[in-house]
Coordinates of C-alpha atoms in Angstrom, one line a residue:
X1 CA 3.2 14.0 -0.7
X2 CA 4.9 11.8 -3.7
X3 CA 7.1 13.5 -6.3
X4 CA 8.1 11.5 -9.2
X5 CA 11.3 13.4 -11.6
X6 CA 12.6 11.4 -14.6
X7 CA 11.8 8.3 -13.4
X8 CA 13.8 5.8 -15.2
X9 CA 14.2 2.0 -14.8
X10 CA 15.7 -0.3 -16.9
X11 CA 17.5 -4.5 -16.6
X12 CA 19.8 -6.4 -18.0
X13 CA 18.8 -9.2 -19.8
X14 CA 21.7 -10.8 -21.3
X15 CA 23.4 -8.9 -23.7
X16 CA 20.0 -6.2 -23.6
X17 CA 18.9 -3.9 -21.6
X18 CA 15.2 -3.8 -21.2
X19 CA 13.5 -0.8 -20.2
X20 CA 11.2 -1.2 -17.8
X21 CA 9.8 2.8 -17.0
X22 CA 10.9 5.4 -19.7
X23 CA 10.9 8.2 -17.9
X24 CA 7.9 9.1 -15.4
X25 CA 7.3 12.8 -14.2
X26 CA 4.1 13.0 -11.3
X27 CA 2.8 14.2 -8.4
X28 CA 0.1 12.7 -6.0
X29 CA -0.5 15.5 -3.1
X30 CA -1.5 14.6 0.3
X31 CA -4.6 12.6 1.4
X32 CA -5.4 11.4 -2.5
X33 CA -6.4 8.2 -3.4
X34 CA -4.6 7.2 -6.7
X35 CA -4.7 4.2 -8.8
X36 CA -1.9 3.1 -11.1
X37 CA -3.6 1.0 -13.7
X38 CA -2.2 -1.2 -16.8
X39 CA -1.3 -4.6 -18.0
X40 CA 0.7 -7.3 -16.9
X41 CA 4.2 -5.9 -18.3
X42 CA 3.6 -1.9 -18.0
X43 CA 5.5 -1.5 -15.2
X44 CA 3.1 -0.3 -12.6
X45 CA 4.5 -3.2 -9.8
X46 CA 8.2 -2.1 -10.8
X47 CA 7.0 2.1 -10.0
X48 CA 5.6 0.9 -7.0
X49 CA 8.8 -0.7 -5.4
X50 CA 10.4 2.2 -6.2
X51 CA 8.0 4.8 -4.4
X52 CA 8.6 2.5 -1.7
X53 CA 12.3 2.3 -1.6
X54 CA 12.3 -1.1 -1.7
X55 CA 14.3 -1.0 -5.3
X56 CA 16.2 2.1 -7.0
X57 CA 15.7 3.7 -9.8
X58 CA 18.5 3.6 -12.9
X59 CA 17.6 7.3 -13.1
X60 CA 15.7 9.8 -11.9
X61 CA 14.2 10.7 -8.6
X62 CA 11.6 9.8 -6.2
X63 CA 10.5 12.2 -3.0
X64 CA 8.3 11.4 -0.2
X65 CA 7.1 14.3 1.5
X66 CA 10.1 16.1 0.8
X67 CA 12.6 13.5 1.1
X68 CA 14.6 12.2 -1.7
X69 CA 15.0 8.2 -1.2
X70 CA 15.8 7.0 -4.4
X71 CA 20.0 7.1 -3.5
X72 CA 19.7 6.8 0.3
X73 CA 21.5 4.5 2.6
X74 CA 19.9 1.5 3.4
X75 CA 20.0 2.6 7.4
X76 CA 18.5 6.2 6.5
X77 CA 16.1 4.5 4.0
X78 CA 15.1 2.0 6.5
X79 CA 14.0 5.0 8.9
X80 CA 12.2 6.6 6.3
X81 CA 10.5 3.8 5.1
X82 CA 9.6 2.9 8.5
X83 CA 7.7 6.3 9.7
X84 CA 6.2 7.0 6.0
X85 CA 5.2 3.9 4.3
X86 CA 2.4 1.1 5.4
X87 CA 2.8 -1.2 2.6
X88 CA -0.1 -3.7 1.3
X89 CA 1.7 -7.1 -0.6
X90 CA -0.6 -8.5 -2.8
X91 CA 0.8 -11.9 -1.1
X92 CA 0.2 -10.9 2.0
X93 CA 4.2 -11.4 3.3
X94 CA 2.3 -12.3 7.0
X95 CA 5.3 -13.8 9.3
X96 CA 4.1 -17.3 10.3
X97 CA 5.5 -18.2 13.2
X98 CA 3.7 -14.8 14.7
X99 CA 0.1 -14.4 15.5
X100 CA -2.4 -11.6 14.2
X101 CA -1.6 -9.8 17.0
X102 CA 2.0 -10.0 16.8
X103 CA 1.8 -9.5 12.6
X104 CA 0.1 -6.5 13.1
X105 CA 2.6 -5.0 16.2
X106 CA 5.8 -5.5 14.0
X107 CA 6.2 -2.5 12.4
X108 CA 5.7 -0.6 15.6
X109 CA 8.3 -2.9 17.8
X110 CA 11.1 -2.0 15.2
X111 CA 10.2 1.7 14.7
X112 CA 8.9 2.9 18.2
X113 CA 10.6 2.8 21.5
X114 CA 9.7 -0.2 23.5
X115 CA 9.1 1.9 26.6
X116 CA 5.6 2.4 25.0
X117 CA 4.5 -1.2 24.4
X118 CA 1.7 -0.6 26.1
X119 CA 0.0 2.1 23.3
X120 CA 1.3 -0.1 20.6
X121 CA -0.9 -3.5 21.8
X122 CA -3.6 -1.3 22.2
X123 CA -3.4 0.4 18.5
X124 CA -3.3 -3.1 17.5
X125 CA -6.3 -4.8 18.7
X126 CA -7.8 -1.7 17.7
X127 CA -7.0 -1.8 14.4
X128 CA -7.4 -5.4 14.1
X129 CA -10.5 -4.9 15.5
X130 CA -11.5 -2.5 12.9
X131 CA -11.1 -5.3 10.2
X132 CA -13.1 -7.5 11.3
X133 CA -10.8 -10.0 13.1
X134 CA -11.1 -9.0 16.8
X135 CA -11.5 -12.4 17.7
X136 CA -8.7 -13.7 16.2
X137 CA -5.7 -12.1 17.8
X138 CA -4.4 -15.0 18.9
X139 CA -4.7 -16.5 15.7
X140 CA -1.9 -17.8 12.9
X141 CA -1.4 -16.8 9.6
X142 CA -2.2 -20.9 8.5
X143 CA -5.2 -20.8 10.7
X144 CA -6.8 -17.9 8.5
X145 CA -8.2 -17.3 5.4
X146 CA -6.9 -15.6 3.1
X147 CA -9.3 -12.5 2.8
X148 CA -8.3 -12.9 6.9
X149 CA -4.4 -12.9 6.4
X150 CA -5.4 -9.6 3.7
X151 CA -7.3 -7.8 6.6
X152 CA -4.1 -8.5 9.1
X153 CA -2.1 -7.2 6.4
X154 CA -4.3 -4.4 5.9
X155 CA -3.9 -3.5 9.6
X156 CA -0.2 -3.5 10.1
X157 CA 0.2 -0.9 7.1
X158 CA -1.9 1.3 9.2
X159 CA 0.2 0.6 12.5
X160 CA 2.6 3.6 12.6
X161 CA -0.4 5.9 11.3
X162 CA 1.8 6.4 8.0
X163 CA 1.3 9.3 6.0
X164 CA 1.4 7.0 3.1
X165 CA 0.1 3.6 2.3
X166 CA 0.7 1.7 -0.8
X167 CA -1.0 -1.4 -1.9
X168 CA 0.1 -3.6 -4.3
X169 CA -3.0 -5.4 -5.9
X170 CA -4.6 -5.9 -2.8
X171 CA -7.8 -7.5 -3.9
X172 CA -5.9 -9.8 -6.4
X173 CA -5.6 -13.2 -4.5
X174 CA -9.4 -12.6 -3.0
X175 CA -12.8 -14.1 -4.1
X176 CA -15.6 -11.3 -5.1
X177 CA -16.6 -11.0 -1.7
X178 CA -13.6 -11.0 0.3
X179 CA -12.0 -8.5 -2.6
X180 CA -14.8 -5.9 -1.9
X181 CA -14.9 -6.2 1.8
X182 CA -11.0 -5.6 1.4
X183 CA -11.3 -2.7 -0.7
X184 CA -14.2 -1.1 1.3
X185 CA -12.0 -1.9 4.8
X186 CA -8.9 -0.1 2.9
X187 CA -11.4 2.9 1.9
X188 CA -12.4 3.2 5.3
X189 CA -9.3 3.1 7.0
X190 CA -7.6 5.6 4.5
X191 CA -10.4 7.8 5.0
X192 CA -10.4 7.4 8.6
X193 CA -6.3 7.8 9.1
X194 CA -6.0 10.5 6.3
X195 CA -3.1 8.9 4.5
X196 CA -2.5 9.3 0.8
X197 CA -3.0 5.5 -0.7
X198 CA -1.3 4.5 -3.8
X199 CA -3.1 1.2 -5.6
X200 CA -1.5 -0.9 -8.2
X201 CA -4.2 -2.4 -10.0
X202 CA -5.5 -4.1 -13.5
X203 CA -8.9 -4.1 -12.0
X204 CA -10.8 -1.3 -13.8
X205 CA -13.5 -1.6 -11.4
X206 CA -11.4 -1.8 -8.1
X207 CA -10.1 1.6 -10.2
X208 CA -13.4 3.3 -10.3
X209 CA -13.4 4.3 -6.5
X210 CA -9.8 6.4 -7.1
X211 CA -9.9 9.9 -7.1
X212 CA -6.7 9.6 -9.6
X213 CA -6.2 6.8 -12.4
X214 CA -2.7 6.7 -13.7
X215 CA -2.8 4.6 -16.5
X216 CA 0.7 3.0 -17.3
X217 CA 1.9 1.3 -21.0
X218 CA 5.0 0.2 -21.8
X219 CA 7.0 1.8 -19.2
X220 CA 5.1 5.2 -20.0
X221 CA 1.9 7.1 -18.5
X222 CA -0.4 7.3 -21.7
X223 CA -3.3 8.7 -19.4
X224 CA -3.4 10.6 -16.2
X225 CA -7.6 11.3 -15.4
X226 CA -8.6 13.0 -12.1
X227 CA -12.2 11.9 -11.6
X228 CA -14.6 15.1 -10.9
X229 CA -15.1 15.9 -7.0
X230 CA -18.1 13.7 -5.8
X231 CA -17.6 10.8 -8.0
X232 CA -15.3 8.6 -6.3
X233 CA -16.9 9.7 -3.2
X234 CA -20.7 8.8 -4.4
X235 CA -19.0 4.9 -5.6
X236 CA -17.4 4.8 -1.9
X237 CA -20.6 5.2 -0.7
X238 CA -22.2 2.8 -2.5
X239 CA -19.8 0.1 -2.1
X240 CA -20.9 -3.9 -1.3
X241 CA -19.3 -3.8 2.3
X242 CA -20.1 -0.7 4.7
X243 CA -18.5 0.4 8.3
X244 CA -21.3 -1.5 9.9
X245 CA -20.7 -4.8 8.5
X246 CA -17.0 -4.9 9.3
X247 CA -17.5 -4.5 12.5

């Protein structure tokens, strides 16, 4: 589902170049749950943008389900971007001037025809329902808390029923409990959608429900650890927040 070549990127800062990612060769197939761990600095933020298209890479290569986006026009990028990706910001990037409902529907007003507006309001309460927040539809990104802006967030990623959703420290603005009834949300849609979910995280325990940790340093993958089948699976099950209580 996500090929990674030669993954290079690198700045200018002043008269230096820094290096940012030194090279990066992976693969995440379809319907995994990875998590791309490390400190402040490895890079993991900067690999993300570039699985998503949303930056390009000095060199190297990035595919999404067969598609090479790294060197795309921005139109053709724009159209993969918009029927692959569901992407989670860590700030939430909620337009406030549009309620829940409208939040949520974005992604599928720009992607989808409008002669079907009627589907798209419906997989919108729906999903918005499925978070938590069905009474809050009408609702404004200042009239929510923040774990409630996450959850809108959370639901228009899922919009377009993308074959790959990638979060960028989801939990990492949330309080205890709003960061595990975030994460649990996120494990229940992926599981229920089927996507393949990429998480940037420094939280080892967030971490501990991937089926993948890819552990960044320095611009370089030092560790790369596929946890045995069962063991993310026996964590998801145990989590704080279950099915029942988001409803």
């Amino acid at each position: 589902m996500i090929e990674v070549e030669g993954l290079r990127k690198s700045i200018r800062n002043g008269t230096r170049t820094v290096d940012i990612l030194k090279g990066l060769d992976f693969e995440i197939p379809k319907g995994q749950f990875a998590a791309i761990m490390g400190a402040s600095g490895s890079g993991k933020s900067t690999l993300l943008g570039l699985l998503a298209g949303l930056d390009s890479p000095s060199s190297g290569e990035v595919r999404l389900n067969g598609i090479a986006i790294s060197y795309l026009p921005e139109d053709k990028l724009a159209q993969v971007r918009g029927k692959t990706i569901g992407f989670v910001f860590q700030s939430y990037q909620l337009i406030p001037t549009l309620t829940a409902l409208e939040n949520v529907l974005l992604p599928y007003e720009l992607n989808v025809d409008g002669s079907d507006a009627k589907a798209g309001q419906s997989r919108a309460r729906e999903l918005l329902a499925s978070v938590g927040l069905g009474d809050r539809f009408g609702h404004y990104p200042v009239q929510l808390s923040g774990g409630e802006q996450q959850r809108v967030a959370l639901a228009r990623a899922f919009i377009l029923r993308p074959p790959i959703v990638l979060a960028d420290e989801p939990t990492g603005n949330l309080d205890s409990t709003n960061g595990a009834h975030v994460l649990d949300l996120l494990l229940n849609l992926n599981r229920t959608e089927g996507t393949t979910l990429v998480l940037v995280t420094h939280d080892a325990v967030l971490a501990a429900y991937a089926d993948r940790r890819i552990t960044l340093r320095d611009g370089l993958i030092v560790s790369d650890e596929t946890v045995p089948a069962g063991g993310a699976a026996e964590l998801r099950q145990g989590s704080a927040v279950t099915e029942a209580g988001a409803e």
